[in-house]
Amino acid sequence: MEGRELSPRERQILGEIERTLETDGLLARRLSTMRRGARPWTGPSAVVAAVRAHRLAWAAWLAGLASLVLFVPAAATSSPPLIWGFAAAWVLTLVCVLRLVWQSCRRRAGRNAAPDSSGPFE
């Protein structure tokens, strides 16, 4: 970079910023796991990361599909193992969906929370 150099005050401020960033463990972990490349968001690793990020949603979809597949033969044959399998898959589906709703509500509440606790008139 061409041009004038940083003043001593600017170097001091830059040094303070760097020292602060060096103590941030979470930032260091995130920076160390970043991958370099033309398009790091493509490829099989992106698919695996997406599946891991939405693991609960995938579990809900798969349990819902299993309960749907088990419902038809259970209703047609009235076989106790099929009925119990359907019931287990249905309960698992409901638990996963309720956890997804819970996480969504917590995320939305965290986003809507005020950054400070003081009200507008205090």
N, CA and C atoms as an extended XYZ file, in Angstrom:
366
Properties=species:S:1:pos:R:3:atomname:S:1:resname:S:1:resid:I:1 pbc="F F F"
N         0.844       -1.161        0.000 N   MET     1
C         0.000        0.000        0.000 CA  MET     1
C         0.891        1.227        0.000 C   MET     1
N         0.650        2.082       -0.948 N   GLU     2
C         1.470        3.273       -1.048 CA  GLU     2
C         0.768        4.439       -0.366 C   GLU     2
N         1.550        5.409        0.016 N   GLY     3
C         0.985        6.574        0.688 CA  GLY     3
C         1.723        6.812        1.979 C   GLY     3
N         1.173        7.674        2.808 N   ARG     4
C         1.865        8.009        4.050 CA  ARG     4
C         1.708        6.894        5.073 C   ARG     4
N         2.656        6.842        5.989 N   GLU     5
C         2.628        5.812        7.026 CA  GLU     5
C         1.685        6.234        8.143 C   GLU     5
N         1.415        5.284        9.023 N   LEU     6
C         0.540        5.575       10.165 CA  LEU     6
C         1.275        6.447       11.172 C   LEU     6
N         0.514        7.327       11.802 N   SER     7
C         1.099        8.161       12.848 CA  SER     7
C         1.293        7.310       14.099 C   SER     7
N         2.112        7.767       15.043 N   PRO     8
C         2.292        6.993       16.281 CA  PRO     8
C         0.966        6.736       17.001 C   PRO     8
N         0.082        7.699       17.015 N   ARG     9
C        -1.224        7.521       17.675 CA  ARG     9
C        -2.041        6.448       16.955 C   ARG     9
N        -2.025        6.449       15.623 N   GLU    10
C        -2.754        5.437       14.862 CA  GLU    10
C        -2.155        4.049       15.076 C   GLU    10
N        -0.813        3.979       15.160 N   ARG    11
C        -0.166        2.694       15.443 CA  ARG    11
C        -0.540        2.183       16.826 C   ARG    11
N        -0.643        3.087       17.801 N   GLN    12
C        -1.022        2.705       19.161 CA  GLN    12
C        -2.453        2.158       19.169 C   GLN    12
N        -3.357        2.842       18.487 N   ILE    13
C        -4.749        2.392       18.431 CA  ILE    13
C        -4.840        1.042       17.722 C   ILE    13
N        -4.098        0.898       16.622 N   LEU    14
C        -4.090       -0.371       15.900 CA  LEU    14
C        -3.537       -1.498       16.768 C   LEU    14
N        -2.501       -1.221       17.526 N   GLY    15
C        -1.940       -2.225       18.431 CA  GLY    15
C        -2.930       -2.642       19.506 C   GLY    15
N        -3.686       -1.677       20.048 N   GLU    16
C        -4.707       -2.003       21.053 CA  GLU    16
C        -5.801       -2.877       20.448 C   GLU    16
N        -6.192       -2.556       19.230 N   ILE    17
C        -7.221       -3.365       18.564 CA  ILE    17
C        -6.716       -4.792       18.344 C   ILE    17
N        -5.478       -4.923       17.885 N   GLU    18
C        -4.919       -6.259       17.654 CA  GLU    18
C        -4.806       -7.056       18.942 C   GLU    18
N        -4.391       -6.412       20.034 N   ARG    19
C        -4.298       -7.114       21.327 CA  ARG    19
C        -5.671       -7.572       21.796 C   ARG    19
N        -6.673       -6.742       21.598 N   THR    20
C        -8.032       -7.116       21.988 CA  THR    20
C        -8.516       -8.302       21.167 C   THR    20
N        -8.245       -8.272       19.866 N   LEU    21
C        -8.689       -9.373       19.002 CA  LEU    21
C        -7.945      -10.664       19.304 C   LEU    21
N        -6.683      -10.584       19.722 N   GLU    22
C        -5.920      -11.786       20.045 CA  GLU    22
C        -6.473      -12.504       21.263 C   GLU    22
N        -7.134      -11.787       22.166 N   THR    23
C        -7.676      -12.422       23.366 CA  THR    23
C        -9.046      -13.055       23.119 C   THR    23
N        -9.637      -12.809       21.961 N   ASP    24
C       -10.955      -13.360       21.649 CA  ASP    24
C       -10.788      -14.783       21.125 C   ASP    24
N       -11.045      -15.769       21.975 N   GLY    25
C       -10.870      -17.176       21.614 CA  GLY    25
C       -11.834      -17.633       20.539 C   GLY    25
N       -13.081      -17.181       20.619 N   LEU    26
C       -14.078      -17.587       19.633 CA  LEU    26
C       -13.690      -17.092       18.238 C   LEU    26
N       -13.244      -15.854       18.154 N   LEU    27
C       -12.805      -15.312       16.868 CA  LEU    27
C       -11.605      -16.085       16.336 C   LEU    27
N       -10.669      -16.406       17.200 N   ALA    28
C        -9.483      -17.160       16.775 CA  ALA    28
C        -9.875      -18.530       16.232 C   ALA    28
N       -10.831      -19.211       16.902 N   ARG    29
C       -11.296      -20.511       16.429 CA  ARG    29
C       -11.970      -20.381       15.068 C   ARG    29
N       -12.825      -19.368       14.932 N   ARG    30
C       -13.526      -19.199       13.659 CA  ARG    30
C       -12.564      -18.875       12.526 C   ARG    30
N       -11.584      -18.025       12.807 N   LEU    31
C       -10.622      -17.677       11.768 CA  LEU    31
C        -9.729      -18.861       11.407 C   LEU    31
N        -9.409      -19.707       12.378 N   SER    32
C        -8.528      -20.844       12.100 CA  SER    32
C        -9.235      -21.938       11.318 C   SER    32
N       -10.557      -21.994       11.372 N   THR    33
C       -11.281      -23.035       10.648 CA  THR    33
C       -11.767      -22.575        9.291 C   THR    33
N       -11.513      -21.319        8.940 N   MET    34
C       -11.932      -20.838        7.624 CA  MET    34
C       -11.099      -21.508        6.544 C   MET    34
N       -11.736      -21.815        5.450 N   ARG    35
C       -11.032      -22.459        4.348 CA  ARG    35
C       -10.835      -21.446        3.238 C   ARG    35
N        -9.708      -21.579        2.575 N   ARG    36
C        -9.424      -20.692        1.461 CA  ARG    36
C        -9.796      -21.403        0.173 C   ARG    36
N       -10.180      -20.646       -0.800 N   GLY    37
C       -10.512      -21.208       -2.095 CA  GLY    37
C       -11.345      -20.217       -2.875 C   GLY    37
N       -11.563      -20.546       -4.133 N   ALA    38
C       -12.331      -19.651       -4.982 CA  ALA    38
C       -13.775      -19.556       -4.490 C   ALA    38
N       -14.357      -20.699       -4.188 N   ARG    39
C       -15.737      -20.715       -3.699 CA  ARG    39
C       -15.837      -21.720       -2.556 C   ARG    39
N       -15.545      -21.301       -1.332 N   PRO    40
C       -15.547      -22.256       -0.224 CA  PRO    40
C       -16.939      -22.748        0.156 C   PRO    40
N       -17.982      -22.109       -0.341 N   TRP    41
C       -19.333      -22.512        0.030 CA  TRP    41
C       -19.855      -23.647       -0.840 C   TRP    41
N       -19.087      -24.070       -1.838 N   THR    42
C       -19.539      -25.145       -2.711 CA  THR    42
C       -18.844      -26.445       -2.344 C   THR    42
N       -19.325      -27.510       -2.879 N   GLY    43
C       -18.695      -28.802       -2.670 CA  GLY    43
C       -19.354      -29.603       -1.575 C   GLY    43
N       -18.875      -30.814       -1.350 N   PRO    44
C       -19.493      -31.702       -0.370 CA  PRO    44
C       -19.410      -31.164        1.050 C   PRO    44
N       -18.365      -30.421        1.373 N   SER    45
C       -18.256      -29.916        2.741 CA  SER    45
C       -19.363      -28.920        3.050 C   SER    45
N       -19.828      -28.176        2.042 N   ALA    46
C       -20.924      -27.234        2.256 CA  ALA    46
C       -22.222      -27.979        2.541 C   ALA    46
N       -22.419      -29.101        1.860 N   VAL    47
C       -23.624      -29.902        2.080 CA  VAL    47
C       -23.601      -30.500        3.484 C   VAL    47
N       -22.455      -31.017        3.886 N   VAL    48
C       -22.329      -31.602        5.223 CA  VAL    48
C       -22.556      -30.543        6.290 C   VAL    48
N       -22.015      -29.349        6.086 N   ALA    49
C       -22.204      -28.266        7.052 CA  ALA    49
C       -23.673      -27.856        7.126 C   ALA    49
N       -24.353      -27.825        5.986 N   ALA    50
C       -25.769      -27.457        5.984 CA  ALA    50
C       -26.607      -28.504        6.709 C   ALA    50
N       -26.275      -29.771        6.507 N   VAL    51
C       -27.019      -30.835        7.188 CA  VAL    51
C       -26.783      -30.751        8.695 C   VAL    51
N       -25.544      -30.510        9.096 N   ARG    52
C       -25.257      -30.399       10.527 CA  ARG    52
C       -25.960      -29.207       11.147 C   ARG    52
N       -26.023      -28.104       10.418 N   ALA    53
C       -26.659      -26.908       10.959 CA  ALA    53
C       -28.160      -27.106       11.137 C   ALA    53
N       -28.757      -27.938       10.290 N   HIS    54
C       -30.208      -28.152       10.355 CA  HIS    54
C       -30.542      -29.584       10.728 C   HIS    54
N       -29.748      -30.135       11.614 N   ARG    55
C       -29.891      -31.526       12.033 CA  ARG    55
C       -31.277      -31.818       12.617 C   ARG    55
N       -31.775      -30.923       13.457 N   LEU    56
C       -33.070      -31.134       14.092 CA  LEU    56
C       -34.200      -31.079       13.061 C   LEU    56
N       -34.095      -30.178       12.106 N   ALA    57
C       -35.112      -30.097       11.056 CA  ALA    57
C       -35.113      -31.367       10.209 C   ALA    57
N       -33.915      -31.874        9.898 N   TRP    58
C       -33.831      -33.128        9.149 CA  TRP    58
C       -34.447      -34.271        9.945 C   TRP    58
N       -34.180      -34.303       11.243 N   ALA    59
C       -34.748      -35.361       12.083 CA  ALA    59
C       -36.269      -35.272       12.102 C   ALA    59
N       -36.802      -34.052       12.163 N   ALA    60
C       -38.260      -33.877       12.159 CA  ALA    60
C       -38.857      -34.357       10.840 C   ALA    60
N       -38.225      -34.002        9.724 N   TRP    61
C       -38.727      -34.440        8.425 CA  TRP    61
C       -38.666      -35.962        8.288 C   TRP    61
N       -37.567      -36.552        8.698 N   LEU    62
C       -37.444      -38.005        8.567 CA  LEU    62
C       -38.418      -38.744        9.482 C   LEU    62
N       -38.592      -38.244       10.704 N   ALA    63
C       -39.548      -38.876       11.611 CA  ALA    63
C       -40.978      -38.700       11.098 C   ALA    63
N       -41.276      -37.544       10.528 N   GLY    64
C       -42.598      -37.324        9.931 CA  GLY    64
C       -42.847      -38.251        8.760 C   GLY    64
N       -41.821      -38.437        7.927 N   LEU    65
C       -41.940      -39.350        6.796 CA  LEU    65
C       -42.131      -40.788        7.282 C   LEU    65
N       -41.373      -41.166        8.310 N   ALA    66
C       -41.515      -42.523        8.859 CA  ALA    66
C       -42.914      -42.738        9.438 C   ALA    66
N       -43.422      -41.731       10.129 N   SER    67
C       -44.767      -41.895       10.698 CA  SER    67
C       -45.818      -41.981        9.598 C   SER    67
N       -45.620      -41.228        8.522 N   LEU    68
C       -46.560      -41.308        7.405 CA  LEU    68
C       -46.503      -42.677        6.735 C   LEU    68
N       -45.293      -43.192        6.540 N   VAL    69
C       -45.132      -44.511        5.914 CA  VAL    69
C       -45.706      -45.606        6.808 C   VAL    69
N       -45.552      -45.479        8.119 N   LEU    70
C       -46.068      -46.501        9.032 CA  LEU    70
C       -47.576      -46.381        9.255 C   LEU    70
N       -48.128      -45.191        9.051 N   PHE    71
C       -49.556      -44.988        9.314 CA  PHE    71
C       -50.436      -45.823        8.383 C   PHE    71
N       -50.102      -45.838        7.109 N   VAL    72
C       -50.951      -46.522        6.128 CA  VAL    72
C       -51.045      -48.019        6.411 C   VAL    72
N       -49.931      -48.742        6.553 N   PRO    73
C       -50.091      -50.180        6.843 CA  PRO    73
C       -50.650      -50.441        8.245 C   PRO    73
N       -50.359      -49.555        9.193 N   ALA    74
C       -50.910      -49.766       10.540 CA  ALA    74
C       -52.423      -49.640       10.527 C   ALA    74
N       -52.938      -48.686        9.763 N   ALA    75
C       -54.391      -48.516        9.683 CA  ALA    75
C       -55.031      -49.642        8.874 C   ALA    75
N       -54.334      -50.130        7.878 N   ALA    76
C       -54.908      -51.164        7.015 CA  ALA    76
C       -54.917      -52.532        7.692 C   ALA    76
N       -53.876      -52.846        8.456 N   THR    77
C       -53.773      -54.195        9.023 CA  THR    77
C       -54.107      -54.268       10.503 C   THR    77
N       -54.117      -53.168       11.196 N   SER    78
C       -54.337      -53.125       12.654 CA  SER    78
C       -53.340      -54.002       13.392 C   SER    78
N       -52.122      -54.060       12.879 N   SER    79
C       -51.063      -54.842       13.496 CA  SER    79
C       -50.452      -54.041       14.657 C   SER    79
N       -50.404      -54.631       15.869 N   PRO    80
C       -49.864      -53.892       17.011 CA  PRO    80
C       -48.422      -53.392       16.823 C   PRO    80
N       -47.498      -54.166       16.245 N   PRO    81
C       -46.152      -53.608       16.050 CA  PRO    81
C       -46.135      -52.389       15.123 C   PRO    81
N       -46.951      -52.412       14.077 N   LEU    82
C       -47.013      -51.254       13.177 CA  LEU    82
C       -47.646      -50.048       13.876 C   LEU    82
N       -48.650      -50.299       14.682 N   ILE    83
C       -49.297      -49.205       15.410 CA  ILE    83
C       -48.321      -48.591       16.405 C   ILE    83
N       -47.570      -49.422       17.128 N   TRP    84
C       -46.590      -48.901       18.083 CA  TRP    84
C       -45.440      -48.182       17.368 C   TRP    84
N       -45.035      -48.708       16.210 N   GLY    85
C       -44.007      -48.031       15.428 CA  GLY    85
C       -44.479      -46.666       14.958 C   GLY    85
N       -45.731      -46.597       14.489 N   PHE    86
C       -46.300      -45.322       14.089 CA  PHE    86
C       -46.367      -44.360       15.272 C   PHE    86
N       -46.805      -44.855       16.420 N   ALA    87
C       -46.919      -43.996       17.599 CA  ALA    87
C       -45.556      -43.448       18.012 C   ALA    87
N       -44.534      -44.295       17.972 N   ALA    88
C       -43.190      -43.841       18.347 CA  ALA    88
C       -42.677      -42.804       17.357 C   ALA    88
N       -42.872      -43.050       16.070 N   ALA    89
C       -42.415      -42.091       15.059 CA  ALA    89
C       -43.178      -40.776       15.175 C   ALA    89
N       -44.461      -40.847       15.486 N   TRP    90
C       -45.274      -39.644       15.609 CA  TRP    90
C       -44.837      -38.819       16.828 C   TRP    90
N       -44.576      -39.483       17.935 N   VAL    91
C       -44.109      -38.775       19.128 CA  VAL    91
C       -42.757      -38.126       18.854 C   VAL    91
N       -41.875      -38.839       18.198 N   LEU    92
C       -40.573      -38.275       17.854 CA  LEU    92
C       -40.723      -37.056       16.941 C   LEU    92
N       -41.638      -37.132       15.992 N   THR    93
C       -41.905      -35.989       15.108 CA  THR    93
C       -42.383      -34.792       15.911 C   THR    93
N       -43.315      -35.016       16.810 N   LEU    94
C       -43.845      -33.911       17.620 CA  LEU    94
C       -42.769      -33.291       18.506 C   LEU    94
N       -41.926      -34.113       19.094 N   VAL    95
C       -40.846      -33.599       19.947 CA  VAL    95
C       -39.885      -32.746       19.124 C   VAL    95
N       -39.510      -33.225       17.950 N   CYS    96
C       -38.593      -32.455       17.096 CA  CYS    96
C       -39.220      -31.137       16.662 C   CYS    96
N       -40.482      -31.164       16.275 N   VAL    97
C       -41.150      -29.932       15.844 CA  VAL    97
C       -41.267      -28.953       17.006 C   VAL    97
N       -41.608      -29.455       18.189 N   LEU    98
C       -41.703      -28.559       19.348 CA  LEU    98
C       -40.347      -27.936       19.681 C   LEU    98
N       -39.272      -28.702       19.568 N   ARG    99
C       -37.941      -28.132       19.809 CA  ARG    99
C       -37.577      -27.095       18.758 C   ARG    99
N       -37.966      -27.343       17.507 N   LEU   100
C       -37.716      -26.349       16.461 CA  LEU   100
C       -38.474      -25.053       16.742 C   LEU   100
N       -39.729      -25.173       17.170 N   VAL   101
C       -40.515      -23.980       17.512 CA  VAL   101
C       -39.884      -23.264       18.703 C   VAL   101
N       -39.448      -24.013       19.700 N   TRP   102
C       -38.801      -23.429       20.875 CA  TRP   102
C       -37.544      -22.651       20.481 C   TRP   102
N       -36.708      -23.259       19.639 N   GLN   103
C       -35.484      -22.586       19.200 CA  GLN   103
C       -35.799      -21.335       18.396 C   GLN   103
N       -36.808      -21.416       17.554 N   SER   104
C       -37.184      -20.263       16.748 CA  SER   104
C       -37.678      -19.116       17.630 C   SER   104
N       -38.474      -19.439       18.633 N   CYS   105
C       -38.970      -18.401       19.546 CA  CYS   105
C       -37.834      -17.780       20.340 C   CYS   105
N       -36.898      -18.585       20.799 N   ARG   106
C       -35.752      -18.049       21.547 CA  ARG   106
C       -34.887      -17.166       20.673 C   ARG   106
N       -34.675      -17.583       19.413 N   ARG   107
C       -33.887      -16.778       18.484 CA  ARG   107
C       -34.568      -15.441       18.216 C   ARG   107
N       -35.882      -15.481       18.005 N   ARG   108
C       -36.627      -14.256       17.731 CA  ARG   108
C       -36.640      -13.350       18.951 C   ARG   108
N       -36.768      -13.918       20.144 N   ALA   109
C       -36.754      -13.108       21.363 CA  ALA   109
C       -35.383      -12.478       21.573 C   ALA   109
N       -34.315      -13.207       21.247 N   GLY   110
C       -32.967      -12.662       21.371 CA  GLY   110
C       -32.722      -11.532       20.397 C   GLY   110
N       -33.300      -11.624       19.199 N   ARG   111
C       -33.143      -10.568       18.210 CA  ARG   111
C       -33.913       -9.319       18.597 C   ARG   111
N       -35.093       -9.509       19.212 N   ASN   112
C       -35.934       -8.373       19.560 CA  ASN   112
C       -35.558       -7.740       20.887 C   ASN   112
N       -34.661       -8.372       21.654 N   ALA   113
C       -34.266       -7.838       22.950 CA  ALA   113
C       -33.486       -6.544       22.759 C   ALA   113
N       -33.744       -5.582       23.644 N   ALA   114
C       -33.035       -4.301       23.588 CA  ALA   114
C       -31.581       -4.507       24.020 C   ALA   114
N       -30.629       -3.790       23.419 N   PRO   115
C       -29.230       -3.967       23.794 CA  PRO   115
C       -28.935       -3.527       25.223 C   PRO   115
N       -29.671       -2.547       25.730 N   ASP   116
C       -29.464       -2.165       27.129 CA  ASP   116
C       -30.792       -2.277       27.852 C   ASP   116
N       -30.733       -2.342       29.181 N   SER   117
C       -31.934       -2.603       29.959 CA  SER   117
C       -32.701       -1.318       30.300 C   SER   117
N       -32.157       -0.172       30.001 N   SER   118
C       -32.850        1.067       30.350 CA  SER   118
C       -33.955        1.341       29.330 C   SER   118
N       -35.058        1.831       29.834 N   GLY   119
C       -36.193        2.142       28.980 CA  GLY   119
C       -35.981        3.480       28.263 C   GLY   119
N       -36.896        3.842       27.384 N   PRO   120
C       -36.722        5.072       26.617 CA  PRO   120
C       -36.903        6.332       27.468 C   PRO   120
N       -37.585        6.212       28.622 N   PHE   121
C       -37.853        7.382       29.438 CA  PHE   121
C       -37.019        7.445       30.708 C   PHE   121
N       -36.020        6.621       30.809 N   GLU   122
C       -35.195        6.634       32.013 CA  GLU   122
C       -33.968        7.451       31.822 C   GLU   122
